[in-house]
Amino acid sequence: MPSDLIGAAPGSPVVPGARLVILGKQGAGKGTQAVRLSRHYVVPHIATGDTFRAAIRSGSEFGVIAKRYLDAGELVPDDVVIGVVKERLTHRDASHRGFVLDGFPRTVGQAEALQTILEPSRLDVVINLDVPTAAVLTRLASRRVCSSCGANYSVPDNPPKVPGICDVCGGDVVQRDDDTEAAIQRRLELYERETSPLVSWYSERSLLATIDGTGPLDEVTDRIVDEIDRRKLGAV
Ligand code: AMP
């Protein structure tokens, strides 16, 4: 079993396939948990932030435009992000098996668009990964990312095996350009204003599960997997 799955509901049968959204403040651990969930349920991990960072690395015209938003901690306009996600969800892996959406939706407009894109099917569950703001600020200060493949690391909890070198692809592990104090502050403000209303939006549609995102990574994964399986098996 890959080490990433250790702690993910040991002993319970894995039911592949799921349509998941993971919500949470910047630094709540969405990326790390989304990778684990995508391996557990054998579905693609679709992270809009990773898509934009890849476009920036490629130096494309789209990347140059995206970089202005990312560096300032601003949201990329809804129509652009929705177009990117809509296109990705038409790929066979996502349309047949499902997905873990990480960093999307971030506004009610994006959530409404996602609902329309998925019709006649719907999400299985929206995980709201709950971590206090003080804790996310500490996590963001220690967050590192591979500049080649985008893999996430944390200096104290989940460092690369060789310091500064990505375990996955051997790329350089660095601090994100948008993990500056000003950009972090702006992203947290935008989270409160634009994204936190999604908690009640999804709760009203009986899709929300708030999970305590503090504590060891494996324990957080266990909590999320237990909740998803309960819902997939119709216990909720
Ligand atoms: P993340 O990696 O999820 O923290 O996203 C990094 C940055 O990408 C954000 O600060 C935004 O500038 C942009 N971004 C990612 N996802 C979205 C989205 N759903 N809507 C608008 N902007 C986004």
PDB file of C-alpha atoms and ligand atoms in Angstrom:
ATOM      1  CA  MET A   1       0.000   0.000   0.000  1.00  0.00           C
ATOM      2  CA  PRO A   2       1.474   3.439  -0.845  1.00  0.00           C
ATOM      3  CA  SER A   3       2.539   5.258   2.331  1.00  0.00           C
ATOM      4  CA  ASP A   4       0.029   7.976   1.495  1.00  0.00           C
ATOM      5  CA  LEU A   5      -2.781   5.551   2.136  1.00  0.00           C
ATOM      6  CA  ILE A   6      -1.531   4.354   5.491  1.00  0.00           C
ATOM      7  CA  GLY A   7      -4.075   5.514   7.981  1.00  0.00           C
ATOM      8  CA  ALA A   8      -6.836   5.816   5.379  1.00  0.00           C
ATOM      9  CA  ALA A   9      -9.560   3.662   6.908  1.00  0.00           C
ATOM     10  CA  PRO A  10      -7.366   0.531   7.324  1.00  0.00           C
ATOM     11  CA  GLY A  11      -9.251  -2.679   6.754  1.00  0.00           C
ATOM     12  CA  SER A  12     -12.267  -1.079   5.155  1.00  0.00           C
ATOM     13  CA  PRO A  13     -12.925  -1.936   1.508  1.00  0.00           C
ATOM     14  CA  VAL A  14     -12.151   0.884  -0.895  1.00  0.00           C
ATOM     15  CA  VAL A  15     -15.108   1.750  -3.069  1.00  0.00           C
ATOM     16  CA  PRO A  16     -13.449   3.427  -6.098  1.00  0.00           C
ATOM     17  CA  GLY A  17     -15.004   6.486  -7.633  1.00  0.00           C
ATOM     18  CA  ALA A  18     -16.234   9.633  -5.917  1.00  0.00           C
ATOM     19  CA  ARG A  19     -17.208  13.183  -6.805  1.00  0.00           C
ATOM     20  CA  LEU A  20     -15.652  15.317  -4.127  1.00  0.00           C
ATOM     21  CA  VAL A  21     -14.948  18.956  -3.362  1.00  0.00           C
ATOM     22  CA  ILE A  22     -12.527  19.922  -0.629  1.00  0.00           C
ATOM     23  CA  LEU A  23     -13.008  23.369   0.902  1.00  0.00           C
ATOM     24  CA  GLY A  24     -10.865  25.098   3.499  1.00  0.00           C
ATOM     25  CA  LYS A  25      -8.733  28.143   4.159  1.00  0.00           C
ATOM     26  CA  GLN A  26      -5.352  28.474   2.496  1.00  0.00           C
ATOM     27  CA  GLY A  27      -3.030  26.250   4.517  1.00  0.00           C
ATOM     28  CA  ALA A  28      -5.804  24.011   5.877  1.00  0.00           C
ATOM     29  CA  GLY A  29      -4.188  21.014   4.168  1.00  0.00           C
ATOM     30  CA  LYS A  30      -6.562  20.727   1.187  1.00  0.00           C
ATOM     31  CA  GLY A  31      -3.799  19.861  -1.295  1.00  0.00           C
ATOM     32  CA  THR A  32      -2.217  17.167   0.874  1.00  0.00           C
ATOM     33  CA  GLN A  33      -5.538  15.528   1.732  1.00  0.00           C
ATOM     34  CA  ALA A  34      -6.829  15.850  -1.844  1.00  0.00           C
ATOM     35  CA  VAL A  35      -3.812  13.875  -3.160  1.00  0.00           C
ATOM     36  CA  ARG A  36      -4.499  11.127  -0.610  1.00  0.00           C
ATOM     37  CA  LEU A  37      -8.203  11.024  -1.470  1.00  0.00           C
ATOM     38  CA  SER A  38      -7.485  10.896  -5.191  1.00  0.00           C
ATOM     39  CA  ARG A  39      -5.269   7.814  -4.653  1.00  0.00           C
ATOM     40  CA  HIS A  40      -7.719   6.200  -2.255  1.00  0.00           C
ATOM     41  CA  TYR A  41     -10.735   6.531  -4.547  1.00  0.00           C
ATOM     42  CA  VAL A  42      -8.709   6.258  -7.780  1.00  0.00           C
ATOM     43  CA  VAL A  43      -9.957   9.545  -9.176  1.00  0.00           C
ATOM     44  CA  PRO A  44      -8.069  12.528 -10.621  1.00  0.00           C
ATOM     45  CA  HIS A  45      -6.992  15.351  -8.319  1.00  0.00           C
ATOM     46  CA  ILE A  46      -8.048  18.581 -10.004  1.00  0.00           C
ATOM     47  CA  ALA A  47      -6.422  21.584  -8.347  1.00  0.00           C
ATOM     48  CA  THR A  48      -7.103  24.884 -10.079  1.00  0.00           C
ATOM     49  CA  GLY A  49      -4.139  26.561  -8.352  1.00  0.00           C
ATOM     50  CA  ASP A  50      -1.829  23.805  -9.725  1.00  0.00           C
ATOM     51  CA  THR A  51      -3.293  24.349 -13.208  1.00  0.00           C
ATOM     52  CA  PHE A  52      -2.490  28.059 -13.020  1.00  0.00           C
ATOM     53  CA  ARG A  53       1.010  27.451 -11.639  1.00  0.00           C
ATOM     54  CA  ALA A  54       1.693  24.981 -14.476  1.00  0.00           C
ATOM     55  CA  ALA A  55       0.533  27.590 -17.011  1.00  0.00           C
ATOM     56  CA  ILE A  56       2.836  30.155 -15.397  1.00  0.00           C
ATOM     57  CA  ARG A  57       5.806  27.732 -15.563  1.00  0.00           C
ATOM     58  CA  SER A  58       5.064  27.049 -19.235  1.00  0.00           C
ATOM     59  CA  GLY A  59       5.335  30.788 -19.983  1.00  0.00           C
ATOM     60  CA  SER A  60       2.126  30.726 -22.054  1.00  0.00           C
ATOM     61  CA  GLU A  61       0.094  33.875 -22.650  1.00  0.00           C
ATOM     62  CA  PHE A  62      -2.551  32.455 -20.303  1.00  0.00           C
ATOM     63  CA  GLY A  63       0.192  31.913 -17.684  1.00  0.00           C
ATOM     64  CA  VAL A  64       1.382  35.528 -17.921  1.00  0.00           C
ATOM     65  CA  ILE A  65      -2.167  36.751 -17.241  1.00  0.00           C
ATOM     66  CA  ALA A  66      -2.724  34.225 -14.419  1.00  0.00           C
ATOM     67  CA  LYS A  67       0.548  35.236 -12.711  1.00  0.00           C
ATOM     68  CA  ARG A  68      -0.745  38.757 -12.038  1.00  0.00           C
ATOM     69  CA  TYR A  69      -3.687  37.376 -10.071  1.00  0.00           C
ATOM     70  CA  LEU A  70      -1.733  34.703  -8.236  1.00  0.00           C
ATOM     71  CA  ASP A  71       1.128  36.962  -7.148  1.00  0.00           C
ATOM     72  CA  ALA A  72      -1.326  39.504  -5.745  1.00  0.00           C
ATOM     73  CA  GLY A  73      -3.387  36.817  -3.982  1.00  0.00           C
ATOM     74  CA  GLU A  74      -6.424  37.873  -6.055  1.00  0.00           C
ATOM     75  CA  LEU A  75      -9.003  35.477  -7.476  1.00  0.00           C
ATOM     76  CA  VAL A  76      -8.788  34.640 -11.172  1.00  0.00           C
ATOM     77  CA  PRO A  77     -12.115  35.760 -12.751  1.00  0.00           C
ATOM     78  CA  ASP A  78     -14.964  33.234 -12.481  1.00  0.00           C
ATOM     79  CA  ASP A  79     -15.461  32.783 -16.242  1.00  0.00           C
ATOM     80  CA  VAL A  80     -11.787  31.837 -16.728  1.00  0.00           C
ATOM     81  CA  VAL A  81     -11.689  29.314 -13.845  1.00  0.00           C
ATOM     82  CA  ILE A  82     -15.069  27.830 -14.736  1.00  0.00           C
ATOM     83  CA  GLY A  83     -13.891  27.317 -18.336  1.00  0.00           C
ATOM     84  CA  VAL A  84     -10.750  25.509 -17.134  1.00  0.00           C
ATOM     85  CA  VAL A  85     -12.690  23.200 -14.791  1.00  0.00           C
ATOM     86  CA  LYS A  86     -15.473  22.518 -17.279  1.00  0.00           C
ATOM     87  CA  GLU A  87     -12.947  21.412 -19.895  1.00  0.00           C
ATOM     88  CA  ARG A  88     -11.080  19.188 -17.395  1.00  0.00           C
ATOM     89  CA  LEU A  89     -14.277  17.496 -16.189  1.00  0.00           C
ATOM     90  CA  THR A  90     -15.102  16.345 -19.720  1.00  0.00           C
ATOM     91  CA  HIS A  91     -12.011  14.072 -19.734  1.00  0.00           C
ATOM     92  CA  ARG A  92     -12.907  10.417 -19.490  1.00  0.00           C
ATOM     93  CA  ASP A  93     -11.227   9.772 -16.107  1.00  0.00           C
ATOM     94  CA  ALA A  94     -13.263  12.500 -14.414  1.00  0.00           C
ATOM     95  CA  SER A  95     -16.526  11.921 -16.253  1.00  0.00           C
ATOM     96  CA  HIS A  96     -16.410   8.144 -15.596  1.00  0.00           C
ATOM     97  CA  ARG A  97     -14.840   7.730 -12.164  1.00  0.00           C
ATOM     98  CA  GLY A  98     -15.173  11.146 -10.536  1.00  0.00           C
ATOM     99  CA  PHE A  99     -12.692  13.640  -9.112  1.00  0.00           C
ATOM    100  CA  VAL A 100     -11.390  15.508  -6.106  1.00  0.00           C
ATOM    101  CA  LEU A 101     -11.743  19.237  -6.742  1.00  0.00           C
ATOM    102  CA  ASP A 102      -9.233  21.231  -4.698  1.00  0.00           C
ATOM    103  CA  GLY A 103      -9.426  25.047  -4.750  1.00  0.00           C
ATOM    104  CA  PHE A 104     -12.638  25.074  -6.783  1.00  0.00           C
ATOM    105  CA  PRO A 105     -15.297  26.310  -6.293  1.00  0.00           C
ATOM    106  CA  ARG A 106     -14.181  29.441  -4.440  1.00  0.00           C
ATOM    107  CA  THR A 107     -17.264  31.611  -5.042  1.00  0.00           C
ATOM    108  CA  VAL A 108     -21.003  30.960  -5.071  1.00  0.00           C
ATOM    109  CA  GLY A 109     -20.951  31.712  -8.825  1.00  0.00           C
ATOM    110  CA  GLN A 110     -18.421  28.906  -9.334  1.00  0.00           C
ATOM    111  CA  ALA A 111     -20.486  26.517  -7.166  1.00  0.00           C
ATOM    112  CA  GLU A 112     -23.593  27.244  -9.236  1.00  0.00           C
ATOM    113  CA  ALA A 113     -21.636  26.682 -12.452  1.00  0.00           C
ATOM    114  CA  LEU A 114     -20.268  23.377 -11.108  1.00  0.00           C
ATOM    115  CA  GLN A 115     -23.779  22.187 -10.298  1.00  0.00           C
ATOM    116  CA  THR A 116     -24.843  22.934 -13.879  1.00  0.00           C
ATOM    117  CA  ILE A 117     -21.752  21.258 -15.369  1.00  0.00           C
ATOM    118  CA  LEU A 118     -22.417  18.062 -13.375  1.00  0.00           C
ATOM    119  CA  GLU A 119     -26.140  17.754 -14.137  1.00  0.00           C
ATOM    120  CA  PRO A 120     -27.846  15.296 -14.094  1.00  0.00           C
ATOM    121  CA  SER A 121     -25.369  13.853 -11.570  1.00  0.00           C
ATOM    122  CA  ARG A 122     -24.205  15.662  -8.435  1.00  0.00           C
ATOM    123  CA  LEU A 123     -21.410  15.792  -5.908  1.00  0.00           C
ATOM    124  CA  ASP A 124     -21.173  12.998  -3.316  1.00  0.00           C
ATOM    125  CA  VAL A 125     -19.877  15.272  -0.572  1.00  0.00           C
ATOM    126  CA  VAL A 126     -18.148  18.587   0.060  1.00  0.00           C
ATOM    127  CA  ILE A 127     -15.482  18.315   2.744  1.00  0.00           C
ATOM    128  CA  ASN A 128     -14.971  21.502   4.735  1.00  0.00           C
ATOM    129  CA  LEU A 129     -11.529  21.096   6.287  1.00  0.00           C
ATOM    130  CA  ASP A 130     -11.683  23.152   9.452  1.00  0.00           C
ATOM    131  CA  VAL A 131      -8.432  24.608  10.838  1.00  0.00           C
ATOM    132  CA  PRO A 132      -8.175  27.765  13.024  1.00  0.00           C
ATOM    133  CA  THR A 133      -6.662  30.840  11.326  1.00  0.00           C
ATOM    134  CA  ALA A 134      -3.707  30.955  13.766  1.00  0.00           C
ATOM    135  CA  ALA A 135      -2.791  27.394  12.763  1.00  0.00           C
ATOM    136  CA  VAL A 136      -3.036  28.058   9.007  1.00  0.00           C
ATOM    137  CA  LEU A 137      -0.725  31.074   9.340  1.00  0.00           C
ATOM    138  CA  THR A 138       1.905  28.845  10.974  1.00  0.00           C
ATOM    139  CA  ARG A 139       1.409  26.176   8.301  1.00  0.00           C
ATOM    140  CA  LEU A 140       1.680  28.669   5.431  1.00  0.00           C
ATOM    141  CA  ALA A 141       5.014  29.938   6.795  1.00  0.00           C
ATOM    142  CA  SER A 142       6.402  26.389   6.637  1.00  0.00           C
ATOM    143  CA  ARG A 143       4.722  25.337   3.364  1.00  0.00           C
ATOM    144  CA  ARG A 144       6.971  24.391   0.456  1.00  0.00           C
ATOM    145  CA  VAL A 145       6.119  23.271  -3.074  1.00  0.00           C
ATOM    146  CA  CYS A 146       7.980  21.539  -5.896  1.00  0.00           C
ATOM    147  CA  SER A 147       8.709  24.127  -8.589  1.00  0.00           C
ATOM    148  CA  SER A 148       8.460  21.394 -11.282  1.00  0.00           C
ATOM    149  CA  CYS A 149       5.506  19.132 -10.412  1.00  0.00           C
ATOM    150  CA  GLY A 150       3.700  21.114  -7.707  1.00  0.00           C
ATOM    151  CA  ALA A 151       3.938  18.444  -4.950  1.00  0.00           C
ATOM    152  CA  ASN A 152       3.260  19.943  -1.507  1.00  0.00           C
ATOM    153  CA  TYR A 153       5.568  19.724   1.511  1.00  0.00           C
ATOM    154  CA  SER A 154       5.702  21.156   5.001  1.00  0.00           C
ATOM    155  CA  VAL A 155       9.017  21.798   6.720  1.00  0.00           C
ATOM    156  CA  PRO A 156       8.112  20.283  10.132  1.00  0.00           C
ATOM    157  CA  ASP A 157       5.405  17.706   9.265  1.00  0.00           C
ATOM    158  CA  ASN A 158       6.039  16.401   5.784  1.00  0.00           C
ATOM    159  CA  PRO A 159       9.472  17.450   4.477  1.00  0.00           C
ATOM    160  CA  PRO A 160      11.010  16.015   1.285  1.00  0.00           C
ATOM    161  CA  LYS A 161      13.308  13.044   2.046  1.00  0.00           C
ATOM    162  CA  VAL A 162      16.300  15.005   0.726  1.00  0.00           C
ATOM    163  CA  PRO A 163      16.078  18.678   1.795  1.00  0.00           C
ATOM    164  CA  GLY A 164      15.155  20.949  -1.118  1.00  0.00           C
ATOM    165  CA  ILE A 165      14.599  18.055  -3.586  1.00  0.00           C
ATOM    166  CA  CYS A 166      11.163  16.778  -4.592  1.00  0.00           C
ATOM    167  CA  ASP A 167      10.508  13.092  -3.698  1.00  0.00           C
ATOM    168  CA  VAL A 168       8.230  12.717  -6.728  1.00  0.00           C
ATOM    169  CA  CYS A 169      10.218  14.260  -9.590  1.00  0.00           C
ATOM    170  CA  GLY A 170      13.567  15.498  -8.228  1.00  0.00           C
ATOM    171  CA  GLY A 171      12.634  19.155  -8.862  1.00  0.00           C
ATOM    172  CA  ASP A 172      13.555  22.064  -6.568  1.00  0.00           C
ATOM    173  CA  VAL A 173      11.356  22.407  -3.478  1.00  0.00           C
ATOM    174  CA  VAL A 174      10.763  26.112  -2.796  1.00  0.00           C
ATOM    175  CA  GLN A 175       8.429  28.537  -1.043  1.00  0.00           C
ATOM    176  CA  ARG A 176       5.460  29.552  -3.216  1.00  0.00           C
ATOM    177  CA  ASP A 177       5.677  33.036  -4.793  1.00  0.00           C
ATOM    178  CA  ASP A 178       2.254  33.850  -3.340  1.00  0.00           C
ATOM    179  CA  ASP A 179       3.139  32.781   0.220  1.00  0.00           C
ATOM    180  CA  THR A 180       4.243  36.348   1.036  1.00  0.00           C
ATOM    181  CA  GLU A 181       2.689  38.074   4.048  1.00  0.00           C
ATOM    182  CA  ALA A 182       0.676  40.532   1.913  1.00  0.00           C
ATOM    183  CA  ALA A 183      -0.649  37.883  -0.494  1.00  0.00           C
ATOM    184  CA  ILE A 184      -1.534  35.500   2.363  1.00  0.00           C
ATOM    185  CA  GLN A 185      -3.449  38.292   4.118  1.00  0.00           C
ATOM    186  CA  ARG A 186      -5.341  39.087   0.910  1.00  0.00           C
ATOM    187  CA  ARG A 187      -6.176  35.420   0.235  1.00  0.00           C
ATOM    188  CA  LEU A 188      -7.533  34.956   3.760  1.00  0.00           C
ATOM    189  CA  GLU A 189      -9.694  38.097   3.365  1.00  0.00           C
ATOM    190  CA  LEU A 190     -11.015  36.758   0.062  1.00  0.00           C
ATOM    191  CA  TYR A 191     -11.649  33.371   1.665  1.00  0.00           C
ATOM    192  CA  GLU A 192     -13.855  34.983   4.326  1.00  0.00           C
ATOM    193  CA  ARG A 193     -15.691  37.176   1.827  1.00  0.00           C
ATOM    194  CA  GLU A 194     -16.057  34.925  -1.247  1.00  0.00           C
ATOM    195  CA  THR A 195     -15.496  31.316  -0.201  1.00  0.00           C
ATOM    196  CA  SER A 196     -16.818  30.930   3.350  1.00  0.00           C
ATOM    197  CA  PRO A 197     -20.433  31.552   2.137  1.00  0.00           C
ATOM    198  CA  LEU A 198     -20.071  28.204   0.338  1.00  0.00           C
ATOM    199  CA  VAL A 199     -20.153  26.444   3.707  1.00  0.00           C
ATOM    200  CA  SER A 200     -23.792  27.390   4.230  1.00  0.00           C
ATOM    201  CA  TRP A 201     -24.540  27.102   0.481  1.00  0.00           C
ATOM    202  CA  TYR A 202     -23.506  23.426   0.477  1.00  0.00           C
ATOM    203  CA  SER A 203     -24.948  22.789   3.924  1.00  0.00           C
ATOM    204  CA  GLU A 204     -28.378  23.938   2.665  1.00  0.00           C
ATOM    205  CA  ARG A 205     -28.043  21.324  -0.095  1.00  0.00           C
ATOM    206  CA  SER A 206     -27.133  18.569   2.424  1.00  0.00           C
ATOM    207  CA  LEU A 207     -23.723  18.106   0.837  1.00  0.00           C
ATOM    208  CA  LEU A 208     -21.442  19.566   3.507  1.00  0.00           C
ATOM    209  CA  ALA A 209     -19.314  17.630   5.976  1.00  0.00           C
ATOM    210  CA  THR A 210     -17.117  19.719   8.277  1.00  0.00           C
ATOM    211  CA  ILE A 211     -14.038  17.772   9.338  1.00  0.00           C
ATOM    212  CA  ASP A 212     -11.484  18.762  11.974  1.00  0.00           C
ATOM    213  CA  GLY A 213      -8.324  19.364   9.935  1.00  0.00           C
ATOM    214  CA  THR A 214      -5.966  19.568  12.937  1.00  0.00           C
ATOM    215  CA  GLY A 215      -3.720  16.770  14.173  1.00  0.00           C
ATOM    216  CA  PRO A 216      -1.610  14.144  12.397  1.00  0.00           C
ATOM    217  CA  LEU A 217      -2.140  13.848   8.621  1.00  0.00           C
ATOM    218  CA  ASP A 218      -3.180  10.177   8.818  1.00  0.00           C
ATOM    219  CA  GLU A 219      -5.828  10.915  11.424  1.00  0.00           C
ATOM    220  CA  VAL A 220      -7.279  13.725   9.305  1.00  0.00           C
ATOM    221  CA  THR A 221      -7.363  11.376   6.276  1.00  0.00           C
ATOM    222  CA  ASP A 222      -9.146   8.721   8.356  1.00  0.00           C
ATOM    223  CA  ARG A 223     -11.793  11.210   9.449  1.00  0.00           C
ATOM    224  CA  ILE A 224     -12.423  12.337   5.865  1.00  0.00           C
ATOM    225  CA  VAL A 225     -12.524   8.808   4.401  1.00  0.00           C
ATOM    226  CA  ASP A 226     -14.911   7.621   7.139  1.00  0.00           C
ATOM    227  CA  GLU A 227     -17.254  10.486   6.335  1.00  0.00           C
ATOM    228  CA  ILE A 228     -17.111   9.976   2.557  1.00  0.00           C
ATOM    229  CA  ASP A 229     -17.695   6.226   2.878  1.00  0.00           C
ATOM    230  CA  ARG A 230     -20.649   6.741   5.208  1.00  0.00           C
ATOM    231  CA  ARG A 231     -22.218   8.987   2.579  1.00  0.00           C
ATOM    232  CA  LYS A 232     -21.296   6.808  -0.403  1.00  0.00           C
ATOM    233  CA  LEU A 233     -22.791   3.808   1.353  1.00  0.00           C
ATOM    234  CA  GLY A 234     -25.961   5.811   1.967  1.00  0.00           C
ATOM    235  CA  ALA A 235     -25.641   5.997   5.744  1.00  0.00           C
ATOM    236  CA  VAL A 236     -26.330   9.765   5.714  1.00  0.00           C
TER     237      VAL A 236
HETATM  238  P1  AMP B   1      -4.344  27.621  -4.460  1.00  0.00           P
HETATM  239  O1  AMP B   1      -3.186  26.816  -4.954  1.00  0.00           O
HETATM  240  O2  AMP B   1      -5.625  26.855  -4.426  1.00  0.00           O
HETATM  241  O3  AMP B   1      -4.051  28.328  -3.153  1.00  0.00           O
HETATM  242  O4  AMP B   1      -4.580  28.772  -5.559  1.00  0.00           O
HETATM  243  C1  AMP B   1      -3.569  29.707  -5.842  1.00  0.00           C
HETATM  244  C2  AMP B   1      -4.170  30.898  -6.553  1.00  0.00           C
HETATM  245  O5  AMP B   1      -4.749  30.489  -7.808  1.00  0.00           O
HETATM  246  C3  AMP B   1      -5.266  31.634  -5.822  1.00  0.00           C
HETATM  247  O6  AMP B   1      -4.784  32.560  -4.861  1.00  0.00           O
HETATM  248  C4  AMP B   1      -5.977  32.337  -6.999  1.00  0.00           C
HETATM  249  O7  AMP B   1      -5.213  33.436  -7.458  1.00  0.00           O
HETATM  250  C5  AMP B   1      -5.912  31.273  -8.085  1.00  0.00           C
HETATM  251  N1  AMP B   1      -7.069  30.358  -8.036  1.00  0.00           N
HETATM  252  C6  AMP B   1      -7.050  29.013  -7.809  1.00  0.00           C
HETATM  253  N2  AMP B   1      -8.280  28.502  -7.834  1.00  0.00           N
HETATM  254  C7  AMP B   1      -9.117  29.537  -8.072  1.00  0.00           C
HETATM  255  C8  AMP B   1     -10.528  29.651  -8.180  1.00  0.00           C
HETATM  256  N3  AMP B   1     -11.341  28.575  -8.041  1.00  0.00           N
HETATM  257  N4  AMP B   1     -11.054  30.874  -8.430  1.00  0.00           N
HETATM  258  C9  AMP B   1     -10.263  31.960  -8.573  1.00  0.00           C
HETATM  259  N5  AMP B   1      -8.924  31.926  -8.463  1.00  0.00           N
HETATM  260  C10 AMP B   1      -8.351  30.730  -8.207  1.00  0.00           C
END
